[in-house]
Short mmCIF file of C-alpha atoms in Angstrom, two decimals:
data_model
loop_
_atom_site.label_atom_id
_atom_site.label_comp_id
_atom_site.label_asym_id
_atom_site.label_seq_id
_atom_site.Cartn_x
_atom_site.Cartn_y
_atom_site.Cartn_z
CA UNK A 1 -96.52 180.39 -4.64
CA UNK A 2 -93.68 179.84 -7.07
CA UNK A 3 -95.49 180.93 -10.21
CA UNK A 4 -98.60 183.14 -10.26
CA UNK A 5 -100.13 181.16 -13.12
CA UNK A 6 -98.48 177.78 -13.45
CA UNK A 7 -98.96 176.75 -9.85
CA UNK A 8 -102.33 178.34 -9.18
CA UNK A 9 -104.03 174.96 -9.70
CA UNK A 10 -103.00 174.14 -6.13
CA UNK A 11 -105.52 176.67 -4.91
CA UNK A 12 -108.00 175.69 -7.60
CA UNK A 13 -108.22 172.32 -5.85
CA UNK A 14 -110.04 174.12 -3.05
CA UNK A 15 -112.61 175.26 -5.57
CA UNK A 16 -113.08 171.86 -7.19
CA UNK A 17 -115.98 171.02 -4.89
CA UNK A 18 -117.94 173.87 -6.45
CA UNK A 19 -117.60 172.17 -9.85
CA UNK A 20 -118.31 168.66 -8.59
CA UNK A 21 -121.46 168.35 -10.70
CA UNK A 22 -119.42 168.19 -13.92
CA UNK A 23 -120.11 165.28 -16.27
CA UNK A 24 -117.57 162.43 -16.33
CA UNK A 25 -114.90 162.29 -19.02
CA UNK A 26 -115.21 160.05 -22.05
CA UNK A 27 -114.39 156.41 -21.39
CA UNK A 28 -111.31 156.42 -23.61
CA UNK A 29 -109.78 159.48 -21.98
CA UNK A 30 -107.92 159.52 -18.68
CA UNK A 31 -109.00 162.56 -16.62
CA UNK A 32 -106.87 164.38 -14.06
CA UNK A 33 -107.68 162.12 -11.11
CA UNK A 34 -106.15 164.62 -8.69
CA UNK A 35 -108.49 167.38 -9.85
CA UNK A 36 -111.45 165.87 -11.71
CA UNK A 37 -113.66 168.95 -11.53
CA UNK A 38 -111.03 171.15 -13.15
CA UNK A 39 -110.43 168.50 -15.79
CA UNK A 40 -114.12 168.50 -16.69
CA UNK A 41 -114.15 172.28 -16.93
CA UNK A 42 -111.15 172.27 -19.24
CA UNK A 43 -112.08 169.32 -21.45
CA UNK A 44 -115.86 168.88 -21.33
CA UNK A 45 -117.46 172.15 -20.20
CA UNK A 46 -121.23 172.41 -19.83
CA UNK A 47 -123.57 175.12 -18.65
CA UNK A 48 -123.65 173.38 -15.27
CA UNK A 49 -119.88 173.18 -14.83
CA UNK A 50 -119.46 176.79 -15.93
CA UNK A 51 -122.10 177.91 -13.47
CA UNK A 52 -120.34 176.02 -10.70
CA UNK A 53 -117.01 177.52 -11.76
CA UNK A 54 -118.54 181.00 -11.60
CA UNK A 55 -119.58 180.20 -8.04
CA UNK A 56 -116.00 179.09 -7.40
CA UNK A 57 -114.80 182.45 -8.68
CA UNK A 58 -117.01 184.17 -6.11
CA UNK A 59 -115.70 181.88 -3.37
CA UNK A 60 -112.13 182.59 -4.40
CA UNK A 61 -112.80 186.32 -4.59
CA UNK A 62 -114.04 186.33 -1.02
CA UNK A 63 -110.85 184.58 0.11
CA UNK A 64 -109.37 185.85 3.36
CA UNK A 65 -111.04 189.24 3.54
CA UNK A 66 -112.67 188.34 6.85
CA UNK A 67 -109.75 186.42 8.38
CA UNK A 68 -107.94 187.59 11.48
CA UNK A 69 -104.81 187.79 9.33
CA UNK A 70 -106.73 188.82 6.22
CA UNK A 71 -107.21 191.88 4.06
CA UNK A 72 -109.40 194.05 6.29
CA UNK A 73 -107.49 193.18 9.44
CA UNK A 74 -103.97 193.64 8.04
CA UNK A 75 -104.78 196.83 6.17
CA UNK A 76 -106.54 198.09 9.29
CA UNK A 77 -103.37 197.57 11.32
CA UNK A 78 -101.15 199.17 8.68
CA UNK A 79 -103.64 202.04 8.40
CA UNK A 80 -103.61 202.69 12.16
CA UNK A 81 -107.27 201.76 12.44
CA UNK A 82 -106.84 198.63 14.54
CA UNK A 83 -104.60 196.39 16.58
CA UNK A 84 -104.50 192.64 17.01
CA UNK A 85 -103.25 191.74 20.47
CA UNK A 86 -102.50 188.05 20.00
CA UNK A 87 -100.34 186.66 22.78
CA UNK A 88 -99.49 183.59 20.73
CA UNK A 89 -98.34 185.48 17.62
CA UNK A 90 -96.49 188.75 18.21
CA UNK A 91 -96.08 189.35 14.46
CA UNK A 92 -99.38 191.20 14.36
CA UNK A 93 -97.41 193.94 16.13
CA UNK A 94 -93.73 193.13 15.61
CA UNK A 95 -94.05 192.87 11.82
CA UNK A 96 -97.09 194.95 10.92
CA UNK A 97 -96.51 197.84 13.36
CA UNK A 98 -92.93 197.83 14.60
CA UNK A 99 -90.83 196.43 11.77
CA UNK A 100 -90.74 195.88 8.03
CA UNK A 101 -92.94 193.37 6.25
CA UNK A 102 -91.23 190.02 5.73
CA UNK A 103 -91.64 188.62 2.21
CA UNK A 104 -91.38 185.07 3.55
CA UNK A 105 -94.00 185.31 6.30
CA UNK A 106 -97.78 184.84 6.12
CA UNK A 107 -98.02 188.55 6.90
CA UNK A 108 -95.67 190.26 4.46
CA UNK A 109 -96.08 187.47 1.90
CA UNK A 110 -99.85 187.89 1.78
CA UNK A 111 -102.29 188.96 -0.98
CA UNK A 112 -100.54 187.30 -3.91
CA UNK A 113 -101.20 183.57 -4.25
CA UNK A 114 -104.97 183.75 -3.66
CA UNK A 115 -105.71 186.50 -6.20
CA UNK A 116 -103.57 184.83 -8.86
CA UNK A 117 -105.25 181.47 -8.33
CA UNK A 118 -108.59 183.16 -8.89
CA UNK A 119 -107.28 184.92 -11.98
CA UNK A 120 -106.24 181.51 -13.27
CA UNK A 121 -109.71 180.10 -12.64
CA UNK A 122 -111.18 183.05 -14.53
CA UNK A 123 -108.96 182.24 -17.51
CA UNK A 124 -110.10 178.60 -17.39
CA UNK A 125 -113.73 179.75 -17.51
CA UNK A 126 -113.09 182.04 -20.47
CA UNK A 127 -111.41 179.21 -22.40
CA UNK A 128 -114.20 176.82 -21.47
CA UNK A 129 -116.87 179.16 -22.88
CA UNK A 130 -115.27 178.76 -26.31
CA UNK A 131 -115.43 174.95 -25.99
CA UNK A 132 -119.11 174.71 -25.06
CA UNK A 133 -121.25 172.39 -27.17
CA UNK A 134 -123.89 174.14 -29.22
CA UNK A 135 -127.02 174.96 -27.28
CA UNK A 136 -125.50 174.86 -23.80
CA UNK A 137 -125.65 178.65 -23.41
CA UNK A 138 -127.11 181.41 -25.55
CA UNK A 139 -124.84 184.07 -26.99
CA UNK A 140 -126.28 186.51 -24.43
CA UNK A 141 -125.47 184.16 -21.56
CA UNK A 142 -121.92 183.71 -22.85
CA UNK A 143 -121.55 187.49 -23.05
CA UNK A 144 -122.85 187.91 -19.50
CA UNK A 145 -120.49 185.24 -18.18
CA UNK A 146 -117.51 186.84 -19.90
CA UNK A 147 -118.42 190.22 -18.42
CA UNK A 148 -118.73 188.69 -14.96
CA UNK A 149 -115.35 186.93 -15.24
CA UNK A 150 -113.53 190.00 -16.54
CA UNK A 151 -114.97 192.08 -13.68
CA UNK A 152 -113.93 189.55 -11.05
CA UNK A 153 -110.46 189.25 -12.57
CA UNK A 154 -110.07 193.02 -12.36
CA UNK A 155 -111.06 192.87 -8.70
CA UNK A 156 -108.50 190.12 -8.01
CA UNK A 157 -105.70 192.00 -9.73
CA UNK A 158 -106.69 195.19 -7.91
CA UNK A 159 -106.08 193.44 -4.58
CA UNK A 160 -102.52 192.66 -5.69
CA UNK A 161 -101.90 196.22 -6.89
CA UNK A 162 -103.27 198.12 -3.89
CA UNK A 163 -101.28 195.95 -1.50
CA UNK A 164 -97.99 195.81 -3.44
CA UNK A 165 -98.26 199.29 -4.98
CA UNK A 166 -95.01 200.38 -6.66
CA UNK A 167 -93.41 196.96 -6.12
CA UNK A 168 -95.52 195.85 -9.06
CA UNK A 169 -97.67 192.93 -10.16
CA UNK A 170 -97.91 190.25 -12.83
CA UNK A 171 -100.54 190.94 -15.48
CA UNK A 172 -99.70 188.21 -18.01
CA UNK A 173 -101.55 185.43 -16.23
CA UNK A 174 -102.97 183.36 -19.07
CA UNK A 175 -100.08 180.97 -19.72
CA UNK A 176 -99.97 177.17 -20.06
CA UNK A 177 -99.35 175.38 -16.80
CA UNK A 178 -95.85 173.91 -16.50
CA UNK A 179 -94.53 171.79 -13.64
CA UNK A 180 -91.08 173.40 -13.64
CA UNK A 181 -91.27 176.68 -15.54
CA UNK A 182 -88.05 178.37 -16.50
CA UNK A 183 -87.76 181.88 -15.03
CA UNK A 184 -87.77 183.41 -18.49
CA UNK A 185 -91.19 181.86 -19.17
CA UNK A 186 -92.85 183.63 -16.27
CA UNK A 187 -95.01 186.65 -16.87
CA UNK A 188 -93.01 189.75 -16.01
CA UNK A 189 -93.61 191.76 -12.86
CA UNK A 190 -94.68 195.11 -14.27
CA UNK A 191 -94.93 198.57 -12.75
CA UNK A 192 -97.99 199.72 -10.82
CA UNK A 193 -99.23 202.03 -13.59
CA UNK A 194 -99.15 199.21 -16.13
CA UNK A 195 -101.06 196.97 -13.73
CA UNK A 196 -103.73 199.63 -13.15
CA UNK A 197 -104.03 200.05 -16.92
CA UNK A 198 -104.67 196.31 -17.23
CA UNK A 199 -107.31 196.44 -14.49
CA UNK A 200 -109.03 199.30 -16.29
CA UNK A 201 -108.87 197.31 -19.55
CA UNK A 202 -110.54 194.29 -17.92
CA UNK A 203 -113.33 196.42 -16.48
CA UNK A 204 -113.86 198.26 -19.74
CA UNK A 205 -113.90 194.98 -21.66
CA UNK A 206 -116.60 193.70 -19.31
CA UNK A 207 -118.90 196.72 -19.64
CA UNK A 208 -120.17 196.05 -23.21
CA UNK A 209 -120.32 192.32 -22.48
CA UNK A 210 -122.64 193.01 -19.56
CA UNK A 211 -124.79 195.59 -21.35
CA UNK A 212 -125.21 193.77 -24.67
CA UNK A 213 -128.95 193.62 -25.60
CA UNK A 214 -129.24 189.90 -24.87
CA UNK A 215 -126.71 189.69 -22.03
CA UNK A 216 -127.89 187.50 -19.16
CA UNK A 217 -126.53 185.50 -16.24
CA UNK A 218 -126.92 181.73 -16.36
CA UNK A 219 -125.75 181.31 -12.75
CA UNK A 220 -126.66 182.61 -9.32
CA UNK A 221 -124.71 185.20 -7.39
CA UNK A 222 -124.20 185.31 -3.63
CA UNK A 223 -126.64 187.22 -1.43
CA UNK A 224 -124.12 190.06 -1.09
CA UNK A 225 -124.91 190.94 -4.71
CA UNK A 226 -128.60 191.54 -3.98
CA UNK A 227 -129.80 194.18 -6.41
CA UNK A 228 -126.95 193.39 -8.82
CA UNK A 229 -127.85 189.87 -9.95
CA UNK A 230 -128.65 190.58 -13.60
CA UNK A 231 -126.08 191.42 -16.23
CA UNK A 232 -127.44 194.97 -16.53
CA UNK A 233 -127.43 195.70 -12.79
CA UNK A 234 -124.06 193.98 -12.34
CA UNK A 235 -122.76 196.41 -14.96
CA UNK A 236 -123.41 199.29 -12.53
CA UNK A 237 -121.21 197.50 -9.99
CA UNK A 238 -118.55 197.15 -12.69
CA UNK A 239 -118.72 200.91 -13.33
CA UNK A 240 -118.42 201.61 -9.60
CA UNK A 241 -115.18 199.61 -9.53
CA UNK A 242 -114.03 201.47 -12.64
CA UNK A 243 -114.55 204.77 -10.84
CA UNK A 244 -112.42 203.57 -7.93
CA UNK A 245 -109.65 202.48 -10.28
CA UNK A 246 -109.82 205.78 -12.19
CA UNK A 247 -109.35 207.63 -8.89
CA UNK A 248 -106.29 205.50 -8.17
CA UNK A 249 -105.02 206.52 -11.63
CA UNK A 250 -105.89 210.20 -11.06
CA UNK A 251 -108.03 209.94 -14.21
CA UNK A 252 -110.79 212.21 -13.00
CA UNK A 253 -112.80 212.58 -16.21
CA UNK A 254 -113.08 208.80 -16.48
CA UNK A 255 -114.00 208.59 -12.80
CA UNK A 256 -116.91 210.98 -13.30
CA UNK A 257 -118.11 209.14 -16.40
CA UNK A 258 -117.95 205.79 -14.63
CA UNK A 259 -119.79 207.18 -11.61
CA UNK A 260 -122.59 208.40 -13.86
CA UNK A 261 -122.98 204.82 -15.11
CA UNK A 262 -122.69 203.22 -11.66
CA UNK A 263 -125.24 202.67 -8.89
CA UNK A 264 -124.35 206.02 -7.29
CA UNK A 265 -127.50 207.47 -5.75
CA UNK A 266 -127.67 210.76 -3.87
CA UNK A 267 -131.09 212.23 -4.61
CA UNK A 268 -133.28 210.09 -2.37
CA UNK A 269 -134.10 211.23 1.15
CA UNK A 270 -132.58 209.84 3.21
CA UNK A 271 -129.64 208.70 1.11
CA UNK A 272 -128.99 204.96 1.30
CA UNK A 273 -125.29 205.06 2.03
CA UNK A 274 -125.08 201.29 2.49
CA UNK A 275 -126.44 200.25 -0.88
CA UNK A 276 -123.78 198.23 -2.64
CA UNK A 277 -122.06 194.88 -2.99
CA UNK A 278 -120.82 192.86 -0.01
CA UNK A 279 -118.80 189.79 0.84
CA UNK A 280 -121.12 187.47 2.75
CA UNK A 281 -120.50 184.77 5.36
CA UNK A 282 -122.61 182.21 7.17
CA UNK A 283 -122.35 179.60 9.88
CA UNK A 284 -123.68 176.91 7.56
CA UNK A 285 -121.65 173.73 7.29
CA UNK A 286 -118.87 174.11 4.75
CA UNK A 287 -119.13 177.90 4.56
CA UNK A 288 -116.78 180.52 6.00
CA UNK A 289 -117.60 182.79 8.92
CA UNK A 290 -116.55 186.38 9.46
CA UNK A 291 -113.57 186.19 11.83
CA UNK A 292 -113.25 189.96 12.34
CA UNK A 293 -115.23 189.63 15.55
CA UNK A 294 -112.16 187.94 17.05
CA UNK A 295 -111.65 189.14 20.65
CA UNK A 296 -107.99 189.95 19.89
CA UNK A 297 -109.01 192.72 17.47
CA UNK A 298 -109.22 196.26 18.91
CA UNK A 299 -109.93 199.68 17.43
CA UNK A 300 -107.06 202.18 17.38
CA UNK A 301 -107.26 204.77 20.21
CA UNK A 302 -106.80 207.64 17.74
CA UNK A 303 -110.27 206.99 16.35
CA UNK A 304 -111.79 208.41 19.51
CA UNK A 305 -109.34 211.28 19.80
CA UNK A 306 -109.80 212.39 16.20
CA UNK A 307 -113.59 212.04 15.90
CA UNK A 308 -115.24 215.39 15.27
CA UNK A 309 -118.11 216.73 17.35
CA UNK A 310 -121.16 218.50 15.96
CA UNK A 311 -124.47 219.87 17.21
CA UNK A 312 -125.70 216.33 17.90
CA UNK A 313 -122.55 215.10 19.57
CA UNK A 314 -119.65 212.94 18.41
CA UNK A 315 -119.50 211.87 14.76
CA UNK A 316 -122.32 209.35 14.33
CA UNK A 317 -120.09 207.10 12.25
CA UNK A 318 -117.71 206.73 15.16
CA UNK A 319 -120.43 205.98 17.70
CA UNK A 320 -122.07 203.50 15.34
CA UNK A 321 -118.87 201.62 14.60
CA UNK A 322 -116.76 201.82 17.78
CA UNK A 323 -117.50 201.16 21.46
CA UNK A 324 -115.52 201.64 24.64
CA UNK A 325 -114.87 198.71 26.96
CA UNK A 326 -113.82 198.41 30.56
CA UNK A 327 -110.40 197.54 31.88
CA UNK A 328 -111.32 193.85 32.02
CA UNK A 329 -111.90 193.81 28.24
CA UNK A 330 -109.07 196.11 27.20
CA UNK A 331 -106.16 194.81 25.16
CA UNK A 332 -102.44 195.44 25.33
CA UNK A 333 -99.17 194.20 23.95
CA UNK A 334 -95.61 195.36 23.23
CA UNK A 335 -96.20 198.75 24.84
CA UNK A 336 -99.49 199.41 23.03
CA UNK A 337 -103.02 199.29 24.39
CA UNK A 338 -106.63 200.01 23.52
CA UNK A 339 -109.96 200.11 25.31
CA UNK A 340 -111.91 200.44 22.06
CA UNK A 341 -113.63 197.63 20.19
CA UNK A 342 -115.46 197.66 16.86
CA UNK A 343 -119.23 197.41 16.71
CA UNK A 344 -118.73 196.33 13.10
CA UNK A 345 -118.75 192.62 12.26
CA UNK A 346 -120.21 191.51 15.58
CA UNK A 347 -121.74 188.32 14.18
CA UNK A 348 -120.13 185.34 12.38
CA UNK A 349 -122.49 186.09 9.50
CA UNK A 350 -121.71 189.81 9.29
CA UNK A 351 -121.10 190.97 5.76
CA UNK A 352 -118.12 193.07 4.64
CA UNK A 353 -118.56 195.90 2.13
CA UNK A 354 -116.90 195.45 -1.24
CA UNK A 355 -118.10 198.84 -2.49
CA UNK A 356 -120.91 201.07 -1.19
CA UNK A 357 -122.81 204.16 -2.25
CA UNK A 358 -121.07 206.17 0.48
CA UNK A 359 -117.70 205.53 -1.16
CA UNK A 360 -119.07 206.51 -4.55
CA UNK A 361 -120.27 209.88 -3.26
CA UNK A 362 -116.83 210.54 -1.79
CA UNK A 363 -115.17 209.49 -5.05
CA UNK A 364 -117.41 211.96 -6.85
CA UNK A 365 -116.39 214.72 -4.44
CA UNK A 366 -112.73 213.97 -5.11
CA UNK A 367 -113.16 213.86 -8.89
CA UNK A 368 -115.15 217.10 -8.92
CA UNK A 369 -112.52 218.93 -6.92
CA UNK A 370 -109.71 217.68 -9.13
CA UNK A 371 -111.59 218.90 -12.21
CA UNK A 372 -111.98 222.42 -10.85
CA UNK A 373 -115.50 222.15 -9.44
CA UNK A 374 -114.73 223.04 -5.83
CA UNK A 375 -118.23 224.15 -4.84
CA UNK A 376 -119.82 220.95 -6.15
CA UNK A 377 -117.08 218.90 -4.46
CA UNK A 378 -117.76 220.56 -1.10
CA UNK A 379 -121.47 219.86 -1.56
CA UNK A 380 -120.71 216.16 -2.08
CA UNK A 381 -118.55 216.04 1.04
CA UNK A 382 -121.38 217.60 3.00
CA UNK A 383 -123.85 214.99 1.77
CA UNK A 384 -121.76 212.41 3.60
CA UNK A 385 -120.60 214.59 6.48
CA UNK A 386 -124.15 215.64 7.41
CA UNK A 387 -126.10 212.61 6.25
CA UNK A 388 -123.81 209.88 7.57
CA UNK A 389 -121.76 211.67 10.25
CA UNK A 390 -124.59 213.90 11.56
CA UNK A 391 -122.06 216.71 11.73
CA UNK A 392 -122.45 220.35 10.76
CA UNK A 393 -121.81 221.10 7.11
CA UNK A 394 -118.49 222.59 6.12
CA UNK A 395 -119.03 226.34 6.42
CA UNK A 396 -117.62 227.36 3.03
CA UNK A 397 -116.42 226.02 -0.28
CA UNK A 398 -112.95 224.50 0.02
CA UNK A 399 -110.65 225.90 -2.66
CA UNK A 400 -107.23 224.95 -1.26
CA UNK A 401 -106.18 221.43 -2.30
CA UNK A 402 -104.30 220.61 0.91
CA UNK A 403 -107.38 221.57 2.94
CA UNK A 404 -109.62 219.53 0.66
CA UNK A 405 -107.40 216.45 0.97
CA UNK A 406 -107.50 216.73 4.75
CA UNK A 407 -111.30 217.07 4.69
CA UNK A 408 -111.67 214.17 2.25
CA UNK A 409 -109.40 211.91 4.30
CA UNK A 410 -111.41 212.63 7.42
CA UNK A 411 -114.71 211.75 5.77
CA UNK A 412 -113.26 208.61 4.15
CA UNK A 413 -111.66 207.56 7.42
CA UNK A 414 -114.93 207.41 9.34
CA UNK A 415 -117.27 206.57 6.46
CA UNK A 416 -115.16 203.60 5.30
CA UNK A 417 -113.78 202.65 8.70
CA UNK A 418 -112.25 199.17 8.93
CA UNK A 419 -113.24 198.30 5.37
CA UNK A 420 -109.65 198.34 4.04
CA UNK A 421 -109.26 201.91 2.74
CA UNK A 422 -107.35 204.24 5.06
CA UNK A 423 -103.87 202.78 4.44
CA UNK A 424 -104.42 202.98 0.68
CA UNK A 425 -105.91 206.48 0.88
CA UNK A 426 -103.07 207.94 2.93
CA UNK A 427 -100.49 206.55 0.51
CA UNK A 428 -102.20 207.69 -2.69
CA UNK A 429 -102.95 211.15 -1.32
CA UNK A 430 -99.44 211.67 0.02
CA UNK A 431 -100.20 211.71 3.73
CA UNK A 432 -97.90 209.82 6.10
CA UNK A 433 -99.82 208.05 8.83
CA UNK A 434 -98.73 208.85 12.39
CA UNK A 435 -96.63 206.22 14.15
CA UNK A 436 -97.48 204.99 17.63
CA UNK A 437 -93.79 205.20 18.49
CA UNK A 438 -90.91 206.94 16.65
CA UNK A 439 -89.08 203.61 16.55
CA UNK A 440 -91.91 201.95 14.64
CA UNK A 441 -91.90 201.44 10.86
CA UNK A 442 -94.36 202.86 8.36
CA UNK A 443 -94.93 200.06 5.87
CA UNK A 444 -96.45 201.52 2.70
CA UNK A 445 -96.43 198.47 0.40
CA UNK A 446 -96.06 194.70 0.49
CA UNK A 447 -92.91 193.05 -0.85
CA UNK A 448 -93.07 190.49 -3.65
CA UNK A 449 -93.47 187.14 -1.80
CA UNK A 450 -90.32 185.11 -1.26
CA UNK A 451 -91.65 182.02 -3.04
CA UNK A 452 -92.38 184.10 -6.11
CA UNK A 453 -88.91 185.61 -6.03
CA UNK A 454 -87.29 182.20 -5.70
CA UNK A 455 -88.69 181.39 -9.15
CA UNK A 456 -87.29 184.64 -10.56
CA UNK A 457 -83.53 184.78 -9.91
CA UNK A 458 -82.27 188.28 -10.43
CA UNK A 459 -85.71 189.92 -10.54
CA UNK A 460 -84.94 193.53 -9.47
CA UNK A 461 -88.37 194.10 -7.94
CA UNK A 462 -87.66 191.31 -5.46
CA UNK A 463 -85.06 193.55 -3.86
CA UNK A 464 -87.69 196.19 -3.05
CA UNK A 465 -89.08 196.27 0.47
CA UNK A 466 -92.12 197.56 2.29
CA UNK A 467 -90.96 201.07 3.22
#
């Protein structure tokens, strides 16, 4: 993508089908015949076209999370959770494991164009709300839609930030589309901290919009949002995301406040660790399936070696999520091998967690420890360790930070296995992941994509790499 905002309409074309019910343009106006649905949204919005656009925002948000070369798979490889042994494409190992990420490849150039196209669609929806004819939506429905859009935009921008980290991101995305934008007209690539601040601002802007007395949704959400389909319940999802972002900012007081307003639940017996929001997939015509069941995908051998054992045996999270296979099913390539496969995502319709209660409990443990409440933090770790892992509780309160980080990383590793977290966690908590071979490269961030840099001659962040 040459421009994160001006050229995002290319990807919006893929979402146009979701807005196909839009009313035709006036007879004396010539619509954009290459993208009629987008033209209707921009020029003649209705409640129907906005609802369809909201659906498009969900479709765009799901993007390539479940692809073989997508978010969960790539971050799993970088996080030493998985391998992809693809005989026809050695880059799954040569680029992601052995070498540096290539800004011009579909591997190292990933997680940029898609999120920015969705951010652009979100901006189009927000502008369209202001152009609605009277009576199309109530003020409460407009407020709910704005809160939904701001939340989804924060999620899109977060994908860019957690993948590109200190290489930066563009946060000024609401600019007029130009066919040949001058480099000086592009939104600047800003530092990671500024990008996280913008994500927090979007989430905090959404919270009062979602909790306004008359706030309501005028559109349907996907089945992965079951339990969060009203503006008020969706607000608890928003606060869960805010807690995650606050942890990434090391803003622990905000994290605890956001968690108290989220769907965090730890008092029921047994605790429902899986309650949360999910990306969903189906085999229905025109929909996308979960491709993480691809036979080329293997679990990293260290998962077995590092799994703890308790009174009931090996960590229940490991046994529930990983299985051993025979020599005939094992995978190998470029000097690496594995006889472990994931039990996760074993069906084309398997859902992928976006955020779950189990993560929220672990975020609370981290925030409590960092605010001086070591005993309470250890208790939270044990809720997950015992309840989800079926392991013995930690024998004493952890007071040493290095020991706590190690304990936290273990619980997060197996609780959030192959959901896209370990690579991010190791980086933010200052722990270098072990290499499979001393000659391999530890990639800790994605470079700014080559196409983006070509539109920004002299951009210093384009000279930054992945290590």
